[in-house]
Amino acid sequence: MVLNIIYFYILFFAICSSALGVILAPRMYMAVLSLFLLVCFTSLMYFSLNAIYLSVFQFILCGLILSAYIFLLLKKIGRINLGLKLAPASKIIMSSVFIILLATLSIMYFYQEFDNSLYAFFNTSVENSFDSVNFKNYLYPLSLIGIFVFVSATVLRAFLDSTLNKQPQKNEDKE
Amino acid sequence: MIDIIFNIGLIHYLFLSLFLFMTGLIGVLISRNMLRAVMSLFIMTISVVLNFVAFGYYCDGTMEKVNMLSIFILILAVIQTVIALVILYKIYQANEYLDTEKIKDKEN
């Protein structure tokens, strides 16, 4: 019991610090490393919540593949050691105050509207939750998502190629 | 107060999720580099998945549905991030930098 509490709080602070590391890192490679650590720590947290498949899936897809992809992209464009700058201090303070206010308001809203309990909000989703689920049932929508993504990526690429090729022509015309 | 600290429940995970979401949102607002803004967006998605898993664990109990739906959310998040990275790469090829202020100056 005590070990569970310690385990939770260690993960809690590790996740919080790595998330802050992403947004406050002075160098780009540090931000990517923080993102990788964040993915690893959240995977461990899912593992402690019995979501074992999700934890392994997230570690492989986000931790190993996505982080490596970002890292390779940065290496390709030669910006791995790029110094990162933040917005002006006034903007940081204003946005932090605004977001904290938003969070406080949303917490108060939930607290008052749903009978002082977040469970009440999700009662409807708990009622029919005892039927069995097979992964096969989800393969069809998964393939649809894959096709949509492929089509949208192709259209987007064609669109970007055409707009980027038009820009230099315009500049040449001006000259 | 001590009771809240030592009895780990749904509210702790919700607080962590809220913190992650706020961090991601602040990251999107304050970062000048677009790549870091994309990473902040990914943090926000991770917070949503964490929220979902915590509710599944404490309200549902059976984690099968939660696993399936969270994997879907995660796949969509990764696809969104990869598409954003491809767009950023194209922007970099056109402008040679990813700083929002510089791109704004260039447009003006």
Coordinates of C-alpha atoms in Angstrom, one line a residue, chain A residues 1-82:
Chain A
M1 CA 0.0 0.0 0.0
V2 CA 2.7 2.4 1.0
L3 CA 4.8 1.3 -2.0
N4 CA 1.8 2.1 -4.3
I5 CA 1.6 5.6 -2.9
I6 CA 5.3 6.2 -3.3
Y7 CA 5.2 4.8 -6.8
F8 CA 2.3 7.1 -7.7
Y9 CA 4.0 10.2 -6.4
I10 CA 7.3 9.5 -8.0
L11 CA 5.6 9.0 -11.4
F12 CA 3.4 12.1 -10.7
F13 CA 6.4 14.4 -10.2
A14 CA 8.4 12.7 -13.0
I15 CA 5.6 13.3 -15.5
C16 CA 5.1 16.9 -14.3
S17 CA 8.8 17.7 -14.5
S18 CA 9.2 16.1 -18.0
A19 CA 6.2 18.1 -19.2
L20 CA 7.7 21.3 -17.9
G21 CA 11.0 20.2 -19.5
V22 CA 9.4 20.1 -22.9
I23 CA 8.0 23.7 -22.8
L24 CA 11.0 25.2 -21.0
A25 CA 14.0 23.4 -22.4
P26 CA 16.7 25.7 -23.6
R27 CA 17.9 23.4 -26.4
M28 CA 15.9 21.4 -28.9
Y29 CA 17.4 18.0 -28.1
M30 CA 16.5 18.5 -24.5
A31 CA 12.9 19.1 -25.4
V32 CA 12.8 15.9 -27.5
L33 CA 14.5 13.9 -24.7
S34 CA 11.9 15.3 -22.2
L35 CA 9.1 14.3 -24.5
F36 CA 10.6 10.7 -24.7
L37 CA 10.8 10.6 -20.9
L38 CA 7.2 11.9 -20.6
V39 CA 6.0 9.1 -22.9
C40 CA 7.9 6.5 -20.8
F41 CA 6.6 7.7 -17.5
T42 CA 3.0 7.9 -18.7
S43 CA 3.3 4.4 -20.0
L44 CA 4.4 3.3 -16.6
M45 CA 1.4 5.0 -15.1
Y46 CA -1.0 3.3 -17.6
F47 CA 0.7 0.0 -16.5
S48 CA -0.2 0.7 -12.9
L49 CA -3.8 1.4 -14.0
N50 CA -4.0 -2.1 -15.6
A51 CA -4.0 -0.7 -19.2
I52 CA -1.1 -3.0 -20.2
Y53 CA -1.8 -3.1 -23.9
L54 CA -2.1 0.7 -24.1
S55 CA 1.1 1.1 -22.1
V56 CA 3.1 -1.1 -24.4
F57 CA 1.5 0.4 -27.5
Q58 CA 2.3 4.0 -26.4
F59 CA 5.8 3.1 -25.5
I60 CA 6.5 1.6 -29.0
L61 CA 4.5 4.1 -31.1
C62 CA 5.2 7.3 -29.3
G63 CA 8.4 6.6 -27.3
L64 CA 10.4 4.7 -29.9
I65 CA 8.9 5.6 -33.3
L66 CA 7.6 9.2 -32.9
S67 CA 10.6 10.4 -30.7
A68 CA 13.0 8.8 -33.2
Y69 CA 11.1 10.4 -36.1
I70 CA 11.4 13.9 -34.5
F71 CA 15.0 13.3 -33.7
L72 CA 15.8 12.2 -37.2
L73 CA 13.9 15.2 -38.7
L74 CA 15.9 17.6 -36.5
K75 CA 19.1 15.9 -37.5
K76 CA 18.1 16.2 -41.2
I77 CA 17.5 19.9 -41.0
G78 CA 20.5 20.4 -38.8
R79 CA 18.6 22.0 -35.9
I80 CA 19.3 19.5 -33.2
N81 CA 21.3 21.9 -31.0
L82 CA 19.0 24.9 -31.7

